[in-house]
Coordinates of C-alpha atoms and ligand atoms in Angstrom, one line a residue:
M1 CA -2.9 2.8 31.2
T2 CA 0.3 3.9 31.3
A3 CA 1.5 7.4 28.9
I4 CA 5.1 6.7 27.7
D5 CA 7.5 8.5 29.9
R6 CA 7.7 11.8 27.1
S7 CA 10.7 13.5 28.3
R8 CA 13.4 9.3 27.6
L9 CA 11.9 10.0 23.9
Q10 CA 14.5 13.2 22.8
P11 CA 17.7 12.2 24.4
L12 CA 17.2 8.2 23.3
S13 CA 16.1 9.4 20.4
A14 CA 19.3 11.2 20.2
R15 CA 20.8 8.4 21.3
E16 CA 20.2 6.4 18.7
K17 CA 20.4 8.7 15.8
A18 CA 24.3 8.7 16.9
R19 CA 24.8 5.3 16.6
F20 CA 22.7 5.1 13.4
V21 CA 25.0 7.2 11.6
A22 CA 28.4 5.8 13.4
E23 CA 27.3 2.4 12.0
H24 CA 26.6 3.5 8.6
P25 CA 29.6 5.5 7.2
K26 CA 29.0 3.6 4.0
S27 CA 26.0 4.9 3.5
K28 CA 27.1 8.0 5.2
S29 CA 29.2 8.6 2.1
L30 CA 26.5 8.2 -0.9
F31 CA 24.0 10.1 1.1
E32 CA 26.7 13.9 0.7
R33 CA 27.8 12.3 -2.5
A34 CA 24.6 11.7 -3.6
Q35 CA 23.5 15.8 -2.6
K36 CA 25.6 16.9 -5.7
S37 CA 23.0 15.2 -7.9
L38 CA 20.0 13.9 -7.0
L39 CA 17.1 16.9 -5.3
G40 CA 17.8 15.9 -0.8
G41 CA 20.4 13.5 -2.0
V42 CA 17.8 11.0 -2.7
P43 CA 16.3 10.0 -5.7
M44 CA 12.6 9.6 -5.2
N45 CA 11.2 12.1 -2.5
W46 CA 9.3 9.8 0.1
M47 CA 12.7 8.4 1.0
S48 CA 14.3 11.7 2.8
K49 CA 11.8 10.0 5.2
W50 CA 13.7 7.4 6.6
P51 CA 14.5 6.9 10.0
G52 CA 18.3 8.8 11.0
A53 CA 20.0 11.1 9.6
F54 CA 20.0 9.9 5.6
P55 CA 18.8 6.1 4.6
V56 CA 20.9 3.1 3.7
F57 CA 21.8 2.1 0.8
V58 CA 21.4 -0.6 0.0
E59 CA 23.8 -3.5 -1.3
S60 CA 21.9 -6.3 -2.5
A61 CA 18.5 -8.0 -1.6
Q62 CA 17.2 -11.7 -1.0
G63 CA 13.5 -12.9 0.1
A64 CA 12.7 -10.9 3.1
H65 CA 16.9 -9.8 4.5
F66 CA 18.2 -7.4 2.6
T67 CA 21.6 -6.0 3.3
D68 CA 23.3 -2.4 3.1
V69 CA 27.1 -1.2 2.0
D70 CA 28.4 -1.6 5.9
G71 CA 27.1 -4.9 5.4
H72 CA 24.8 -5.1 8.2
D73 CA 21.5 -7.6 7.0
Y74 CA 18.0 -6.4 8.5
V75 CA 14.7 -8.2 8.7
D76 CA 13.1 -6.2 5.7
L77 CA 9.5 -6.3 7.5
C78 CA 8.2 -2.8 4.8
L79 CA 9.0 -4.7 1.7
G80 CA 9.1 -2.2 -0.3
D81 CA 6.3 -0.6 0.5
T82 CA 4.1 -3.8 0.3
G83 CA 6.1 -4.1 -3.8
A84 CA 8.0 -6.9 -2.5
M85 CA 5.9 -8.4 -0.5
T86 CA 6.8 -11.6 -2.7
G87 CA 10.4 -11.5 -1.2
H88 CA 12.9 -9.6 -2.6
S89 CA 13.3 -11.7 -6.3
P90 CA 12.2 -14.2 -5.4
R91 CA 13.4 -17.4 -7.3
P92 CA 10.8 -18.3 -10.1
L93 CA 10.9 -14.7 -11.0
V94 CA 14.9 -14.8 -11.5
E95 CA 14.2 -17.0 -13.3
A96 CA 11.4 -15.7 -15.2
A97 CA 12.2 -12.2 -16.2
E98 CA 15.9 -13.8 -17.0
Q99 CA 14.1 -16.4 -20.2
Q100 CA 12.5 -12.9 -21.3
L101 CA 15.2 -10.8 -20.8
R102 CA 16.6 -12.6 -23.7
R103 CA 13.8 -12.5 -25.8
G104 CA 12.0 -8.4 -25.9
I105 CA 11.2 -6.3 -23.5
T106 CA 8.4 -4.6 -24.7
L107 CA 6.9 -4.6 -28.7
M108 CA 3.6 -3.6 -28.1
L109 CA 2.2 -6.0 -29.5
P110 CA 0.9 -8.4 -27.3
T111 CA 2.3 -12.1 -26.0
E112 CA 0.8 -15.3 -24.7
N113 CA 1.2 -14.0 -21.6
A114 CA -1.0 -11.5 -22.2
V115 CA -4.2 -13.7 -22.4
W116 CA -2.4 -16.7 -19.3
L117 CA -2.7 -13.0 -17.5
G118 CA -6.9 -12.4 -18.8
E119 CA -8.0 -15.1 -17.8
E120 CA -6.1 -15.7 -14.3
L121 CA -7.6 -12.4 -13.8
V122 CA -10.8 -13.3 -14.0
R123 CA -10.0 -16.6 -11.7
R124 CA -9.3 -14.9 -9.2
F125 CA -11.2 -11.8 -8.5
G126 CA -14.1 -12.8 -10.7
L127 CA -15.0 -9.9 -13.2
R128 CA -14.9 -10.3 -16.7
Y129 CA -12.6 -7.5 -18.8
W130 CA -9.4 -6.9 -17.6
Q131 CA -6.6 -3.9 -19.0
F132 CA -2.6 -3.5 -17.6
A133 CA -0.9 -0.9 -16.4
L134 CA 2.7 -0.1 -14.9
T135 CA 1.8 1.8 -12.1
A136 CA -1.3 1.1 -9.4
T137 CA -1.2 4.5 -9.8
D138 CA -1.9 4.8 -13.3
A139 CA -4.3 2.2 -13.4
N140 CA -6.3 4.3 -10.2
R141 CA -5.9 7.1 -13.4
F142 CA -7.3 4.8 -15.8
S143 CA -9.8 3.6 -13.9
I144 CA -10.7 6.9 -13.1
R145 CA -11.5 8.6 -16.2
L146 CA -13.5 5.2 -17.6
A147 CA -16.2 6.0 -14.9
R148 CA -16.6 9.4 -15.8
M149 CA -16.5 8.3 -19.1
V150 CA -19.2 6.1 -19.1
T151 CA -21.6 7.4 -16.8
K152 CA -20.8 10.9 -18.1
R153 CA -20.2 12.6 -15.0
Q154 CA -18.4 14.6 -13.3
R155 CA -16.6 13.6 -9.8
I156 CA -15.7 11.3 -7.8
L157 CA -15.2 9.6 -4.2
V158 CA -12.8 8.8 -1.6
F159 CA -12.8 8.3 2.1
N160 CA -10.9 11.0 4.1
Y161 CA -7.5 9.8 4.4
C162 CA -7.3 7.4 1.1
Y163 CA -4.0 7.2 -0.1
H164 CA -4.4 5.2 -4.2
G165 CA -1.0 6.3 -4.8
T166 CA -0.8 10.4 -7.2
V167 CA -3.8 11.1 -8.2
D168 CA -4.8 14.0 -8.3
E169 CA -8.0 13.6 -7.4
S170 CA -6.9 12.0 -4.6
F171 CA -5.5 14.9 -2.0
I172 CA -8.3 16.0 -0.3
T173 CA -8.9 15.5 2.9
L174 CA -11.6 16.8 5.7
K175 CA -11.0 19.8 7.7
D176 CA -13.8 20.3 10.6
G177 CA -15.9 18.9 7.9
V178 CA -14.9 21.1 4.5
P179 CA -13.5 19.8 2.0
V180 CA -10.0 20.9 1.4
A181 CA -6.2 19.6 -0.5
R182 CA -5.0 17.3 1.7
R183 CA -1.7 19.0 3.7
G184 CA 1.4 19.3 1.6
N185 CA -0.4 18.4 -1.5
L186 CA 2.2 20.3 -4.1
G187 CA 0.9 22.3 -7.5
P188 CA -2.9 20.4 -7.0
P189 CA -3.6 21.4 -10.8
V190 CA -7.3 22.4 -9.0
D191 CA -8.8 23.0 -5.8
P192 CA -9.6 19.1 -5.1
A193 CA -13.2 20.2 -4.3
V194 CA -13.9 20.8 -7.7
T195 CA -13.2 17.3 -8.5
T196 CA -13.9 15.3 -5.7
R197 CA -16.5 14.6 -2.6
V198 CA -13.9 12.9 0.5
V199 CA -16.1 11.3 3.5
E200 CA -15.6 9.2 5.8
F201 CA -14.4 5.4 5.6
N202 CA -18.0 3.8 7.8
D203 CA -20.1 6.7 7.7
V204 CA -23.4 5.5 5.7
D205 CA -25.2 8.2 6.5
A206 CA -22.5 11.0 4.0
L207 CA -21.9 8.5 1.8
E208 CA -26.2 8.5 1.0
R209 CA -26.0 12.2 1.5
E210 CA -23.2 13.2 -1.2
L211 CA -24.3 10.4 -3.3
G212 CA -27.1 12.5 -3.9
H213 CA -26.0 15.7 -4.7
G214 CA -25.7 12.3 -8.2
D215 CA -23.1 13.8 -10.0
V216 CA -20.8 11.2 -9.0
A217 CA -19.0 9.0 -11.3
C218 CA -16.9 7.0 -9.1
V219 CA -16.1 5.6 -5.1
L220 CA -12.2 5.1 -5.4
M221 CA -11.9 2.8 -1.7
E222 CA -9.3 0.5 0.2
P223 CA -12.2 -2.6 1.1
A224 CA -10.0 -1.8 4.6
L225 CA -7.6 1.3 5.3
T226 CA -4.2 1.0 5.0
N227 CA -2.7 3.7 4.6
V228 CA -2.7 5.3 7.6
G229 CA -3.1 2.8 9.6
I230 CA -5.1 -0.5 9.6
V231 CA -8.7 0.7 9.4
H232 CA -11.2 -2.2 9.2
P233 CA -15.1 -1.9 7.6
N234 CA -18.3 -2.0 10.4
P235 CA -20.3 -5.4 9.9
G236 CA -22.7 -3.9 6.9
F237 CA -20.4 -1.1 6.0
H238 CA -18.9 -2.8 2.7
Q239 CA -23.5 -4.3 2.2
A240 CA -24.1 -0.8 2.4
L241 CA -22.0 0.7 0.1
R242 CA -22.5 -1.4 -1.8
D243 CA -26.5 -0.7 -2.1
I244 CA -25.8 2.7 -2.2
T245 CA -23.7 3.3 -4.6
R246 CA -25.7 1.3 -7.0
R247 CA -29.2 3.2 -6.4
H248 CA -27.4 6.1 -6.8
G249 CA -25.8 5.5 -10.2
T250 CA -22.2 5.4 -8.7
L251 CA -19.3 2.7 -9.8
L252 CA -17.3 1.3 -7.5
I253 CA -13.6 0.3 -7.6
A254 CA -12.2 -1.5 -5.0
D255 CA -7.7 -1.0 -5.5
E256 CA -6.6 -4.1 -4.3
T257 CA -2.9 -2.2 -4.1
H258 CA -2.3 -3.6 0.0
T259 CA -5.5 -4.9 0.6
I260 CA -4.1 -7.8 -1.5
C261 CA -2.7 -9.5 1.8
T262 CA -6.1 -10.4 2.0
G263 CA -5.4 -13.5 0.7
P264 CA -4.4 -14.9 -3.2
G265 CA -7.9 -13.1 -3.9
G266 CA -7.5 -10.1 -2.2
Y267 CA -10.8 -8.4 0.2
T268 CA -13.3 -8.6 -2.6
Q269 CA -13.0 -12.4 -2.7
A270 CA -11.7 -13.0 1.2
H271 CA -14.8 -11.2 1.5
Q272 CA -17.4 -11.4 -1.9
L273 CA -17.4 -7.3 -2.9
E274 CA -18.8 -6.7 -5.6
P275 CA -17.1 -3.9 -7.7
D276 CA -17.5 -2.5 -10.2
F277 CA -13.2 -1.8 -11.1
F278 CA -10.8 -3.9 -9.5
V279 CA -6.9 -2.2 -9.0
L280 CA -3.5 -4.2 -8.5
G281 CA -0.3 -2.6 -8.5
K282 CA 2.8 -3.1 -6.6
P283 CA 3.5 -6.5 -6.0
I284 CA 1.4 -8.8 -8.6
A285 CA 5.1 -8.6 -10.6
S286 CA 7.0 -9.7 -8.2
G287 CA 8.4 -5.9 -7.9
I288 CA 9.0 -5.2 -11.5
P289 CA 6.8 -2.4 -12.8
A290 CA 3.6 -3.6 -13.9
A291 CA -0.1 -3.5 -12.8
V292 CA -3.2 -4.9 -13.9
Y293 CA -7.4 -3.1 -14.0
G294 CA -10.7 -4.8 -14.5
F295 CA -14.4 -4.4 -14.8
T296 CA -17.7 -6.3 -15.1
E297 CA -18.9 -6.8 -18.2
E298 CA -21.8 -3.9 -18.2
V299 CA -18.8 -1.7 -17.7
G300 CA -16.1 -3.6 -20.4
D301 CA -19.4 -3.0 -23.1
R302 CA -20.8 0.6 -21.8
V303 CA -16.4 1.8 -22.7
R304 CA -16.0 -0.3 -26.2
A305 CA -18.5 1.1 -27.0
Q306 CA -17.6 4.2 -27.1
I307 CA -13.5 4.7 -27.5
R308 CA -12.9 4.8 -32.0
T309 CA -10.4 2.9 -32.5
E310 CA -8.8 5.7 -34.8
D311 CA -9.2 7.4 -31.5
C312 CA -7.4 4.9 -29.3
D313 CA -4.3 6.0 -28.8
T314 CA -5.1 9.5 -27.1
G315 CA -7.6 8.7 -24.8
G316 CA -6.0 9.5 -22.2
I317 CA -6.1 5.7 -20.9
G318 CA -3.0 3.2 -21.8
G319 CA 0.6 3.8 -22.2
T320 CA 4.2 3.1 -24.6
L321 CA 5.3 0.3 -22.3
A322 CA 2.3 -0.6 -20.3
A323 CA 1.6 -4.3 -20.9
N324 CA 5.7 -5.5 -22.1
A325 CA 6.2 -8.5 -22.5
F326 CA 8.6 -8.6 -19.6
S327 CA 5.8 -6.9 -17.4
L328 CA 3.9 -9.7 -18.3
A329 CA 5.9 -12.6 -18.3
A330 CA 6.7 -10.9 -14.0
M331 CA 3.3 -10.7 -13.3
R332 CA 2.3 -14.6 -14.9
V333 CA 5.6 -16.2 -13.0
T334 CA 3.7 -13.7 -9.2
L335 CA 0.5 -15.4 -9.7
E336 CA 1.5 -19.0 -11.3
C337 CA 4.7 -19.3 -8.3
V338 CA 4.0 -17.1 -5.5
L339 CA 2.0 -15.0 -4.7
T340 CA -0.2 -18.7 -4.0
E341 CA -3.4 -20.5 -2.0
Q342 CA 0.3 -22.0 -0.1
A343 CA 2.1 -18.5 0.3
Y344 CA 0.0 -16.4 2.3
A345 CA -0.3 -19.9 4.3
R346 CA 2.6 -19.5 5.4
M347 CA 1.9 -15.7 5.6
I348 CA -0.7 -15.3 7.8
P349 CA 0.6 -16.4 10.2
L350 CA 3.7 -14.9 10.5
A351 CA 0.7 -11.8 10.6
E352 CA -0.5 -13.3 13.8
R353 CA 2.9 -14.0 15.1
F354 CA 4.1 -10.9 14.7
V355 CA 1.0 -9.2 15.4
A356 CA 0.6 -11.6 19.3
G357 CA 3.4 -10.5 20.4
V358 CA 3.3 -7.0 20.2
E359 CA 0.6 -7.2 21.4
D360 CA 2.4 -9.0 24.9
T361 CA 4.6 -6.3 25.3
I362 CA 1.8 -4.3 24.7
K363 CA -0.6 -5.6 27.6
K364 CA 2.2 -6.0 29.5
A365 CA 3.9 -2.7 29.9
D366 CA 0.0 -1.7 29.5
V367 CA 0.8 0.8 26.8
P368 CA -3.0 3.3 25.4
W369 CA -1.2 1.3 22.1
H370 CA -2.8 -1.8 19.9
V371 CA -2.5 -3.6 17.4
T372 CA -3.9 -4.8 13.8
R373 CA -4.0 -7.6 11.2
L374 CA -5.1 -7.8 7.5
G375 CA -4.2 -11.2 6.2
C376 CA -0.6 -10.9 6.3
R377 CA 0.1 -7.1 7.1
A378 CA 0.2 -6.0 10.3
E379 CA 0.0 -2.8 12.0
Y380 CA 0.5 -1.1 15.7
L381 CA -0.7 2.6 17.3
F382 CA -0.4 4.2 19.3
T383 CA -3.9 4.6 20.5
S384 CA -6.0 2.1 22.9
K385 CA -8.9 2.6 20.5
R386 CA -9.6 0.5 16.9
P387 CA -10.1 3.9 14.7
A388 CA -13.3 3.7 12.7
N389 CA -11.7 6.0 10.0
G390 CA -9.0 7.6 8.6
S391 CA -9.3 10.8 10.9
E392 CA -9.2 8.8 14.1
A393 CA -6.2 7.2 13.4
A394 CA -4.9 10.3 11.4
A395 CA -5.0 11.5 15.7
A396 CA -3.2 8.3 17.0
A397 CA 0.0 9.4 14.3
D398 CA 2.7 10.3 16.7
F399 CA 5.7 11.1 13.8
E400 CA 8.3 11.5 16.9
L401 CA 7.5 8.6 18.2
E402 CA 7.0 7.0 15.1
Q403 CA 10.4 7.6 14.2
F404 CA 11.8 6.8 16.9
M405 CA 10.7 3.5 17.4
H406 CA 11.9 2.9 13.5
L407 CA 15.2 3.9 14.2
Y408 CA 15.1 1.9 17.0
A409 CA 14.6 -0.8 15.0
L410 CA 17.2 0.1 12.2
N411 CA 19.5 -0.2 13.8
R412 CA 19.0 -3.6 15.6
G413 CA 18.3 -5.3 11.9
V414 CA 14.9 -4.7 11.5
L415 CA 13.7 -2.0 8.4
L416 CA 9.4 -1.2 9.3
T417 CA 7.4 1.1 6.2
P418 CA 8.7 5.0 7.2
F419 CA 4.8 5.2 6.6
H420 CA 2.7 4.6 10.1
N421 CA 4.1 1.5 11.7
M422 CA 3.2 -1.5 8.8
A423 CA 4.5 -4.8 9.1
L424 CA 4.6 -7.2 6.1
M425 CA 4.9 -11.1 5.4
S426 CA 6.2 -12.4 2.6
P427 CA 6.6 -16.1 1.8
A428 CA 10.4 -15.8 3.0
T429 CA 9.9 -14.5 6.0
T430 CA 10.9 -16.5 8.6
P431 CA 9.2 -16.5 12.6
T432 CA 13.0 -15.9 13.7
D433 CA 12.4 -12.4 11.5
V434 CA 8.9 -12.0 13.9
D435 CA 10.5 -13.2 17.2
R436 CA 13.8 -9.9 16.3
H437 CA 10.8 -7.8 15.3
T438 CA 9.0 -9.1 18.5
E439 CA 12.4 -8.4 20.8
V440 CA 13.1 -4.6 19.4
F441 CA 9.9 -4.0 20.2
R442 CA 9.8 -5.1 23.9
E443 CA 13.8 -2.9 24.4
A444 CA 12.0 -0.2 23.0
V445 CA 8.1 0.3 24.6
R446 CA 11.5 -0.6 28.5
E447 CA 13.7 1.9 27.4
L448 CA 10.5 4.8 27.1
Q449 CA 9.2 3.3 30.1
G450 CA 12.9 3.7 31.4
N451 CA 12.6 -0.3 33.5
Ligands
PLP1 C1 -3.7 1.5 -2.2 C2 -3.2 1.8 -2.7 N1 -3.1 2.3 -3.8 C3 -2.5 3.2 -5.4 C4 -1.0 3.2 -5.3 C5 -0.2 4.1 -6.0 O1 1.3 3.0 -6.4 P1 2.0 2.7 -6.9 O2 3.2 4.4 -6.1 O3 3.2 2.3 -7.4 O4 1.3 3.8 -8.0 C6 -0.6 3.1 -3.3 C7 1.0 3.0 -3.2 O5 1.4 3.6 -1.5 C8 -1.5 1.9 -2.3 O6 -0.9 1.9 -1.2

């Protein structure tokens, strides 16, 4: 296999950076203005990660496209890092949201939509009881709290290089086999090794060993890792994970915030998993802040038996705006009309098309990369070997090359997520959109090879 010519990367990157600045004068000027009031010129720190000297400022978005303030149109394969997996502002959502805006936004009282949603969530995902939150982070945090309360154990276990939102306990990695705070972890409340055990994904022996301590309330997992590239479970891994957790009295949380790309019932339904908790946020209300967490009858009954009504508002779960009427309406219409079986039947073949296009270039150019897929999500990695765990996936990261590939695509009207090389298909994405990426990807590799 031919490694790409690194000596070409630096001048090509410089050329792309200059092109980006020249073609985005209005974004540049907004970014300069933002320096006076926003830290780093961005409203949320992750936005500093976009390739190029500044992020593009958005004028409007619809379906799988958006337009920036300089008038460029983009195919959006980032889709708000899954928040807009529904496509931007799908019509049924806009209609339902407009109606609900006129009928009240938040009351701290339930609406009928809450009941409809509870019934639909039971039908889709199989768990018995449901509660609502505003972000997947919160839904994870609340699930962890409940797992601790039910098991009377302090610790949790996560997989190396996981991401589950800004959950303090999850910012831990293995360094030479020793658990340490993850690089970049800002102001951790305590050393995460105090709260968390961490093992490699797919490592059954390590799971057995760590859960054997008898102090782990729950395993918090993505059924396939999606936040360090896609890492699939080995055959039999989920069965082993479930057997081991049950044997050690540890509860299992499936965070399906990203793996909902697998199908309408998530990875859980597609692979008949049996988690004790199920978490879903981001696209569940088409990007309007909303999240859900569900749990089994056994967990629910144990929780209810332990919560006193008098203390239920200060127990560390819930929130004033959680389950507000607006986000309930948005979730209902999203599940009823947007993230449907028919939508997935369109989205998944598009991701297959993406994979086929990228794979063709990888093979023809003979670069040591590969492309992988989970439902309607696809991702290319800078290694020919499919990673078996988070460490192997992280070792394949190449930030300089990644930034170049992203900027090259951005300058040609295609937006990838700013984290690794992830692309997501929405119900509004078209084959032409996918082919646009394929073409741009082929050109980037061709230039890198100097052909
Ligand atoms: C698997 C997973 N869980 C939870 C979250 C957190 O979502 P949010 O930032 O909306 O709270 C993310 C965000 O990327 C995620 O990928």
